PDB file of C-alpha atoms in Angstrom:
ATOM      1  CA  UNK A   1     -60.343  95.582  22.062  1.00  0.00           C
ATOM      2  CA  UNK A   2     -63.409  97.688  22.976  1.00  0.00           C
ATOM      3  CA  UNK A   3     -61.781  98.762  26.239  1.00  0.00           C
ATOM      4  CA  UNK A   4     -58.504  99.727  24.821  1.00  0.00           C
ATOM      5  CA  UNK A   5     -60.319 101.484  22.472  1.00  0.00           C
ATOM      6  CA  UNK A   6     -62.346 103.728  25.678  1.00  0.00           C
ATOM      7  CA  UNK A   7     -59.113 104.017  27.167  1.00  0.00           C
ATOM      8  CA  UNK A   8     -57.499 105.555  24.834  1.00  0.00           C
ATOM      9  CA  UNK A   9     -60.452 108.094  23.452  1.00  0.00           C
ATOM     10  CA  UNK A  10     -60.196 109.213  27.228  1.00  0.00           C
ATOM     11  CA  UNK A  11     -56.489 109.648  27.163  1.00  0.00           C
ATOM     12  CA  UNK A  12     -56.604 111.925  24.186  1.00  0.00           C
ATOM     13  CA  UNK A  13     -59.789 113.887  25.478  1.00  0.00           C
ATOM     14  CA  UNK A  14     -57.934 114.427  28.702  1.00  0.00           C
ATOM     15  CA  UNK A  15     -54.683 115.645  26.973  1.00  0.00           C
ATOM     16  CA  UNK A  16     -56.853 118.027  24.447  1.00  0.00           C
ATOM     17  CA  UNK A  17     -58.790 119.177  27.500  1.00  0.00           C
ATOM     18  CA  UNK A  18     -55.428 120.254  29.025  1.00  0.00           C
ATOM     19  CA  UNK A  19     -54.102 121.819  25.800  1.00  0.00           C
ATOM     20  CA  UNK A  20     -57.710 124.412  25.474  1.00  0.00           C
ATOM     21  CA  UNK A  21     -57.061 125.304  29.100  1.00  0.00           C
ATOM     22  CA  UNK A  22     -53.324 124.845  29.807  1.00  0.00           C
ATOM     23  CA  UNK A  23     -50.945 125.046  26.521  1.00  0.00           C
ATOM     24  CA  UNK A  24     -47.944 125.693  28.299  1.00  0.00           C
ATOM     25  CA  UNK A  25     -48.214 123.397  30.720  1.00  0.00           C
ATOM     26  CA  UNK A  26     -48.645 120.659  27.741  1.00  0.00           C
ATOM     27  CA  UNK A  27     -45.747 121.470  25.541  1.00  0.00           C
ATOM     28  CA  UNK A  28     -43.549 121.522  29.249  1.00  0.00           C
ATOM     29  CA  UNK A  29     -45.116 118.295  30.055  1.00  0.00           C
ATOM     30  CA  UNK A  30     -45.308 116.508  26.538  1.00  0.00           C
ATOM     31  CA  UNK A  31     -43.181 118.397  23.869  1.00  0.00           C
ATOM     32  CA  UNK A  32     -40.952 115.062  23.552  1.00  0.00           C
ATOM     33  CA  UNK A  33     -44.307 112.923  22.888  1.00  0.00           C
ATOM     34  CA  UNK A  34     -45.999 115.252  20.469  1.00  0.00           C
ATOM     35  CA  UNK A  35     -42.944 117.934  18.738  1.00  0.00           C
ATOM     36  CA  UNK A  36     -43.726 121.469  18.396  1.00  0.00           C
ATOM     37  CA  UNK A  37     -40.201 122.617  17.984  1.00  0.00           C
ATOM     38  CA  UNK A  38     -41.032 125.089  15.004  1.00  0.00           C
ATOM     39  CA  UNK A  39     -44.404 127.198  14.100  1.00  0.00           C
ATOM     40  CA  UNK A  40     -45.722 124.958  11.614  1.00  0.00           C
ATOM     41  CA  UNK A  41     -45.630 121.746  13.433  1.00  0.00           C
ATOM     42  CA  UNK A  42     -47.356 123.464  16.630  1.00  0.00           C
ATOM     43  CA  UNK A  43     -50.290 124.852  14.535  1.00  0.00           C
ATOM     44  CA  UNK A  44     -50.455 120.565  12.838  1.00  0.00           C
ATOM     45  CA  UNK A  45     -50.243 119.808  16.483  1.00  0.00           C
ATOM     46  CA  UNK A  46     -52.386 122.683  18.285  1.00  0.00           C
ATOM     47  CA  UNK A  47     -55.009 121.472  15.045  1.00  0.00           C
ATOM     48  CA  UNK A  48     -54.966 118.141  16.597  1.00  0.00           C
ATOM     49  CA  UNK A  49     -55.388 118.607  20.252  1.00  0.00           C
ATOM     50  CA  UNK A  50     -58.341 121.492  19.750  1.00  0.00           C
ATOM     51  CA  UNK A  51     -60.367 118.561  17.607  1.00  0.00           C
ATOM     52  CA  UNK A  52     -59.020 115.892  19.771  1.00  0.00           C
ATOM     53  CA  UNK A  53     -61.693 117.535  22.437  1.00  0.00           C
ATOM     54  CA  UNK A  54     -64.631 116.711  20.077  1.00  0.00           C
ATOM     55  CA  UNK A  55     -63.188 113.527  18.727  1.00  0.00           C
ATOM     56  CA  UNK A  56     -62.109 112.078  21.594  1.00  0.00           C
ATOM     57  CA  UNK A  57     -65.512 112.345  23.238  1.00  0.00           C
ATOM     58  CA  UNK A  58     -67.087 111.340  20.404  1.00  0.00           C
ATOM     59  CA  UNK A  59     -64.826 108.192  20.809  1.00  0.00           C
ATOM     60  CA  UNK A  60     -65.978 107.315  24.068  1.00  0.00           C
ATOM     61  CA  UNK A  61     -69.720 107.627  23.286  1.00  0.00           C
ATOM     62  CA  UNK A  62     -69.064 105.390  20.224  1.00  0.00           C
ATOM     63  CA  UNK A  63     -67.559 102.668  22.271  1.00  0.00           C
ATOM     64  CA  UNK A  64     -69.566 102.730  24.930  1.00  0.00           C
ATOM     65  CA  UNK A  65     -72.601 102.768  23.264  1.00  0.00           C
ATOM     66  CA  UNK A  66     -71.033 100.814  19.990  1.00  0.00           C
ATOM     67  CA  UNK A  67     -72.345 103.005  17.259  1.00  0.00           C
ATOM     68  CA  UNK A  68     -69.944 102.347  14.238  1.00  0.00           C
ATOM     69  CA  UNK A  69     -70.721 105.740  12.860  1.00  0.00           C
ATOM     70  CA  UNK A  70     -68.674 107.570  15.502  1.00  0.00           C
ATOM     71  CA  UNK A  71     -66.657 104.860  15.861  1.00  0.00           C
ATOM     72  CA  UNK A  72     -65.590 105.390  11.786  1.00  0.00           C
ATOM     73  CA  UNK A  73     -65.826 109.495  11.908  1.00  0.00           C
ATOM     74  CA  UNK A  74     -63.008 108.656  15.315  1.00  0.00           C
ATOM     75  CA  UNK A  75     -60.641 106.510  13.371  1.00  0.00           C
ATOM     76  CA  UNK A  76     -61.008 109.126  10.144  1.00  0.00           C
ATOM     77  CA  UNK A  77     -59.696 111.777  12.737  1.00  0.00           C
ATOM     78  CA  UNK A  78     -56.534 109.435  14.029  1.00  0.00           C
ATOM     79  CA  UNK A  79     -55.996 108.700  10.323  1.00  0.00           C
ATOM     80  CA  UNK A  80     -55.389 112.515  10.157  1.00  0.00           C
ATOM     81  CA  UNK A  81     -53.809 112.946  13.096  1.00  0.00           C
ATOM     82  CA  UNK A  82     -51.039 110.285  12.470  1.00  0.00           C
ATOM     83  CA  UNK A  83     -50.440 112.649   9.164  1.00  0.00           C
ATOM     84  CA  UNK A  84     -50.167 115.746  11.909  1.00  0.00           C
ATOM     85  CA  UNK A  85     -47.474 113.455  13.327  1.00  0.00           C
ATOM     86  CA  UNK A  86     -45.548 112.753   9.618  1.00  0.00           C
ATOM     87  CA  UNK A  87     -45.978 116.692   9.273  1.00  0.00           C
ATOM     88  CA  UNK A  88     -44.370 117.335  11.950  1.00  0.00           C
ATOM     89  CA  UNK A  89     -41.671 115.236  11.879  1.00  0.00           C
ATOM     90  CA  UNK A  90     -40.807 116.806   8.548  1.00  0.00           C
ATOM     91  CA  UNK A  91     -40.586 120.264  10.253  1.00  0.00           C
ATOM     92  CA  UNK A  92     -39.158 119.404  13.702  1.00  0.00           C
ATOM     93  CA  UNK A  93     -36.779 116.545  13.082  1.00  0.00           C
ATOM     94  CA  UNK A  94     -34.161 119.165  10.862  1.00  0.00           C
ATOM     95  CA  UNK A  95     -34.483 121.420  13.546  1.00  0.00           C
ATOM     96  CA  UNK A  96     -33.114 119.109  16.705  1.00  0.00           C
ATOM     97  CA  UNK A  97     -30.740 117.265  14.250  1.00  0.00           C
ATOM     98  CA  UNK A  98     -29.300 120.581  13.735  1.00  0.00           C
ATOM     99  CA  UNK A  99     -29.936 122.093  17.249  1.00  0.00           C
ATOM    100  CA  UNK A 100     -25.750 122.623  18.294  1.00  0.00           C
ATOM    101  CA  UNK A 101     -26.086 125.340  15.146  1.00  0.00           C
ATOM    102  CA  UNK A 102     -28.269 127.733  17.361  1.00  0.00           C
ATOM    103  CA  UNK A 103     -25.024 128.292  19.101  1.00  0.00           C
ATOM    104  CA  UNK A 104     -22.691 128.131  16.777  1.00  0.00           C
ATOM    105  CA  UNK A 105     -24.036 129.608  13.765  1.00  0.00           C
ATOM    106  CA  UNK A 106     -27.480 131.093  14.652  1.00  0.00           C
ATOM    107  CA  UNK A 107     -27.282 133.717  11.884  1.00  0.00           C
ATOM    108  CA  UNK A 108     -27.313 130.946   9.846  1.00  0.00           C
ATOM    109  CA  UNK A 109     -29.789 129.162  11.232  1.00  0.00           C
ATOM    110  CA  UNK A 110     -32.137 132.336  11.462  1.00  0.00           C
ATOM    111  CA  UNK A 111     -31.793 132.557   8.215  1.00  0.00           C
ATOM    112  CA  UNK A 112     -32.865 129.803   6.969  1.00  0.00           C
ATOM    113  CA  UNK A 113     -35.418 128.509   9.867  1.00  0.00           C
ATOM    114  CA  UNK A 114     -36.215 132.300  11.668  1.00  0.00           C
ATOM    115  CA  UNK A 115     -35.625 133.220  15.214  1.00  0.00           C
ATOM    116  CA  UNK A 116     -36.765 130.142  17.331  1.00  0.00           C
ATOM    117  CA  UNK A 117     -36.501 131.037  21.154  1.00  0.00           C
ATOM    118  CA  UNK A 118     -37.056 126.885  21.923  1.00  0.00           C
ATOM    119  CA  UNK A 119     -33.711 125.679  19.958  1.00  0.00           C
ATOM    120  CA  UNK A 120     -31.688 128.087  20.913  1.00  0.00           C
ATOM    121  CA  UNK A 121     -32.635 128.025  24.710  1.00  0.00           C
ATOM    122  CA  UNK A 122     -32.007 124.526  24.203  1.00  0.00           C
ATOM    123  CA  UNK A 123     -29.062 124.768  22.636  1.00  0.00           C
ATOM    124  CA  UNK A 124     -27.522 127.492  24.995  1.00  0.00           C
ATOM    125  CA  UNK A 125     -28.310 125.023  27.638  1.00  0.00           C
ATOM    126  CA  UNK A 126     -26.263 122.741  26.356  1.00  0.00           C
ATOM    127  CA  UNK A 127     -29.074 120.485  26.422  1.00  0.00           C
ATOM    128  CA  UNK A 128     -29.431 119.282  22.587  1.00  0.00           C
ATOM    129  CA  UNK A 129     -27.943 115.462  23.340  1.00  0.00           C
ATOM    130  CA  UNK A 130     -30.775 114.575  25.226  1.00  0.00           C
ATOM    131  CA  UNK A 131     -33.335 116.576  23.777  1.00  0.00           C
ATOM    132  CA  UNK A 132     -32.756 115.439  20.658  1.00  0.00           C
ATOM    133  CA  UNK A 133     -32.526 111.591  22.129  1.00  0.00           C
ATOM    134  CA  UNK A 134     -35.748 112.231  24.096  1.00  0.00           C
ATOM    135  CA  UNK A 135     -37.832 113.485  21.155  1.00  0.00           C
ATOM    136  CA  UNK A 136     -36.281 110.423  18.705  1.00  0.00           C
ATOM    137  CA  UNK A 137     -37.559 108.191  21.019  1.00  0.00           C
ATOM    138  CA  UNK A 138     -40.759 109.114  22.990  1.00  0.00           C
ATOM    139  CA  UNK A 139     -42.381 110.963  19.490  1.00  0.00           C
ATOM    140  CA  UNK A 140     -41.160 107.168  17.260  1.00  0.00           C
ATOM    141  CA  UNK A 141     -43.134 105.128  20.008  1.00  0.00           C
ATOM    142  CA  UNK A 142     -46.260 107.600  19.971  1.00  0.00           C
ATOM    143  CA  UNK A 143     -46.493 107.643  16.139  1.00  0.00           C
ATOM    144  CA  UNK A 144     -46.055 103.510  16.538  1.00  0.00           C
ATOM    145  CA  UNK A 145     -48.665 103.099  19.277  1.00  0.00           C
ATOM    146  CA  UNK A 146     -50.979 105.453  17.557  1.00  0.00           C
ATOM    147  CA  UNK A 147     -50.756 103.798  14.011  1.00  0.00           C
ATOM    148  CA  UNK A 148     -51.812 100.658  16.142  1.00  0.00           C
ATOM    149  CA  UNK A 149     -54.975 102.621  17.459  1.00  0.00           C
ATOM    150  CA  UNK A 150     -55.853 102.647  14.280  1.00  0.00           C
ATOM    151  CA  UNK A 151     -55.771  99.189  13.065  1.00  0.00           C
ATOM    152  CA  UNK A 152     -57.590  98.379  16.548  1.00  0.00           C
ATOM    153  CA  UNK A 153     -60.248 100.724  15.942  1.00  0.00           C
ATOM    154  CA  UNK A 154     -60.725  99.457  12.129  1.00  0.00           C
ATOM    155  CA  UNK A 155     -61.166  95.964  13.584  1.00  0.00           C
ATOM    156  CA  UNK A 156     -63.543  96.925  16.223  1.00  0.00           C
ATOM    157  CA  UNK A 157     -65.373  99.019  13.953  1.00  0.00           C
ATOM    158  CA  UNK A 158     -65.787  95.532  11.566  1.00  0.00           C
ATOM    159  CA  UNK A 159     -67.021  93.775  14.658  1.00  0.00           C
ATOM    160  CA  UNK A 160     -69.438  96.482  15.540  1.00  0.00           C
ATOM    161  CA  UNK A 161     -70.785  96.560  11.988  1.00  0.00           C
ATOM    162  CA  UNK A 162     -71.077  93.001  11.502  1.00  0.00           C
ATOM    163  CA  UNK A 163     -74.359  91.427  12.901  1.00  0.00           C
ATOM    164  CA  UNK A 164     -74.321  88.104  15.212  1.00  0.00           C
ATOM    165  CA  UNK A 165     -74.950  84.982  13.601  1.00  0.00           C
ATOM    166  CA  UNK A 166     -77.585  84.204  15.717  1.00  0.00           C
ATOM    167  CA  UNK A 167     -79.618  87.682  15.011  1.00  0.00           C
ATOM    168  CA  UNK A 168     -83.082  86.457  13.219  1.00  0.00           C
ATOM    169  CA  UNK A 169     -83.130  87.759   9.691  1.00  0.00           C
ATOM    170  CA  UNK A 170     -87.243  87.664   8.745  1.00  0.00           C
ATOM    171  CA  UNK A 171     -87.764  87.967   4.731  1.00  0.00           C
ATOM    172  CA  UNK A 172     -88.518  91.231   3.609  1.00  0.00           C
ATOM    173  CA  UNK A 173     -92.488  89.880   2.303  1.00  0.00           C
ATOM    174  CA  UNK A 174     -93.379  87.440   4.931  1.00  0.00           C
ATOM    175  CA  UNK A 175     -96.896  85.459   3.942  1.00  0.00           C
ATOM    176  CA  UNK A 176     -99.703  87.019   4.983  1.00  0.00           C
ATOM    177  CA  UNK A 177    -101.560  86.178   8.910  1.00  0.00           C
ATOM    178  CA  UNK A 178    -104.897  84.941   7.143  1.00  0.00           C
ATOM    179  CA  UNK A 179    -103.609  81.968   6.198  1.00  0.00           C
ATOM    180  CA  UNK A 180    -103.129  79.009   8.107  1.00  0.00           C
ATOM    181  CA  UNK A 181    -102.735  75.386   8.378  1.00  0.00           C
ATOM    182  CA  UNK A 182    -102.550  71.869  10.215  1.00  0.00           C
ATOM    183  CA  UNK A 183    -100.709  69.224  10.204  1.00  0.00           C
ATOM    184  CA  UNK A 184    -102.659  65.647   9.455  1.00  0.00           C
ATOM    185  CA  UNK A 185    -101.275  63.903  12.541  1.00  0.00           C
ATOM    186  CA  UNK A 186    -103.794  65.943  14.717  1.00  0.00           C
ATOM    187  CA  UNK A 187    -105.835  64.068  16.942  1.00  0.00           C
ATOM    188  CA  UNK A 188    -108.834  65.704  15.651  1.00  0.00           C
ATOM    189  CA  UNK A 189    -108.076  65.042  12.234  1.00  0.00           C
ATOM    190  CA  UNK A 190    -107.779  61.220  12.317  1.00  0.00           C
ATOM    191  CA  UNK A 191    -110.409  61.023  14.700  1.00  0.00           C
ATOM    192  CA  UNK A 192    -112.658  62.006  11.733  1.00  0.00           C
ATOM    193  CA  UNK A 193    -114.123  65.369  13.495  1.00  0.00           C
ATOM    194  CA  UNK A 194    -111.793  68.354  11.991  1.00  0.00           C
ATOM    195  CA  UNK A 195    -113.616  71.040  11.252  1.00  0.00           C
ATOM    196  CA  UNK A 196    -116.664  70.791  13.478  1.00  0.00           C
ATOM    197  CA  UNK A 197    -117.684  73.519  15.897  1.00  0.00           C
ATOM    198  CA  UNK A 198    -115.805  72.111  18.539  1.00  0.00           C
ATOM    199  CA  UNK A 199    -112.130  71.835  16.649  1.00  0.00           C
ATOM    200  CA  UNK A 200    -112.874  74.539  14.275  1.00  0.00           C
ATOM    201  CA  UNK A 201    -110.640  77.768  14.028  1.00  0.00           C
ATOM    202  CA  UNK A 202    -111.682  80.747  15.988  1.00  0.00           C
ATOM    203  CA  UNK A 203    -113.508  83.202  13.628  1.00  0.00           C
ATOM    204  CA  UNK A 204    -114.028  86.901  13.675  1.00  0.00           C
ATOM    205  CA  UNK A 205    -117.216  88.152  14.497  1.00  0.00           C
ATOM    206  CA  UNK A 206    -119.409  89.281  11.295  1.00  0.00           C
ATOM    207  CA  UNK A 207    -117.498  86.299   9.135  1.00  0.00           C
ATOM    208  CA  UNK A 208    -118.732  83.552   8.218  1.00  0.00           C
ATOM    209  CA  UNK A 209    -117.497  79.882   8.947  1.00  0.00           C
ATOM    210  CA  UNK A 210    -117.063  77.828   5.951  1.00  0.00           C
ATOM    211  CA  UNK A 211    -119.360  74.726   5.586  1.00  0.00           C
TER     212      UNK A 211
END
């Protein structure tokens, strides 16, 4: 659990890292994983990635040193980021259901949506069957695997917070050290000679013994 956990906090700080420094190279690469057909659902997404940087190292510190407090402000940011991904799917999903229209009625479809150079490139490709299949299917099995995340790093976080069974719980007003005592079945105690100088209890200098 703890290693998926690393695994995938490095997976999304290496994919934020590549959206600061490459964007375009990361919607070429994973536009079908992550949407970003229209302007809203790139800012949800582009919101996601640029935190992702902070939040995804902050996951890997938290598991590797288990400190529930990142490990909880981590899942609060894949909480959000799996609403990014409902967001987005509101925007995008009309868009590539409709994509054929930015051929064959794009002053419709400018109306209503605005100019979009990505659908209609698509669409003039004559590319909108398996763009649309591609996104259906690689964006359903990212929402799925990172709504699992979540539930992993809920359960991991319990683990972390709970303490071992075995972990020594001392009461919070333990006796005081001044007092002592012995048990009867001492050898000097039967023998008759407890409490001479001999068997007696250490004592601090400028105390005295009892009589």
């Amino acid at each position: 659990l703890r290693l998926g956990i690393l695994i995938a906090s490095c997976w999304q700080f290496i994919t934020s890292l590549m959206y600061v420094l490459d964007k375009p190279l990361f919607e070429h690469l994973l536009r079908h994983f992550t949407g970003g057909y229209c302007l809203w659902s790139r800012i949800a997404i582009g919101a996601v990635e640029m935190s992702g940087v902070l939040f995804g190292l902050l996951g890997i510190i938290g598991t590797w040193c288990s400190k529930p407090s990142y490990i909880a402000s981590l899942n609060l940011w894949q909480i959000f980021r799996l609403a990014a991904w409902l967001f987005m799917y509101y925007t995008d999903v009309p868009l590539i259901m409709r994509c054929e229209d930015w051929v064959n009625a794009i002053q419709t479809m400018t109306d209503q949506h605005g100019w979009n150079p990505i659908m209609y490139d698509t669409a003039l490709a004559g590319k909108c069957v398996s763009e649309r299949s591609s996104f259906l299917a690689m964006s359903s099995v990212t929402f799925i695997v990172f709504a699992y995340i979540v539930n992993a790093t809920s359960r991991y976080q319990a683990m972390v917070d709970r303490s071992p069974k075995h972990v020594l719980r001392l009461p919070k007003d333990p006796a005081s050290g001044i007092f002592y005592a012995h048990p009867t079945g001492e050898r000097s105690y039967l023998n008759g000679d407890y409490g001479t100088l001999e068997h007696a209890p250490p004592v601090r200098p400028g105390v005295a013994m009892p009589q």
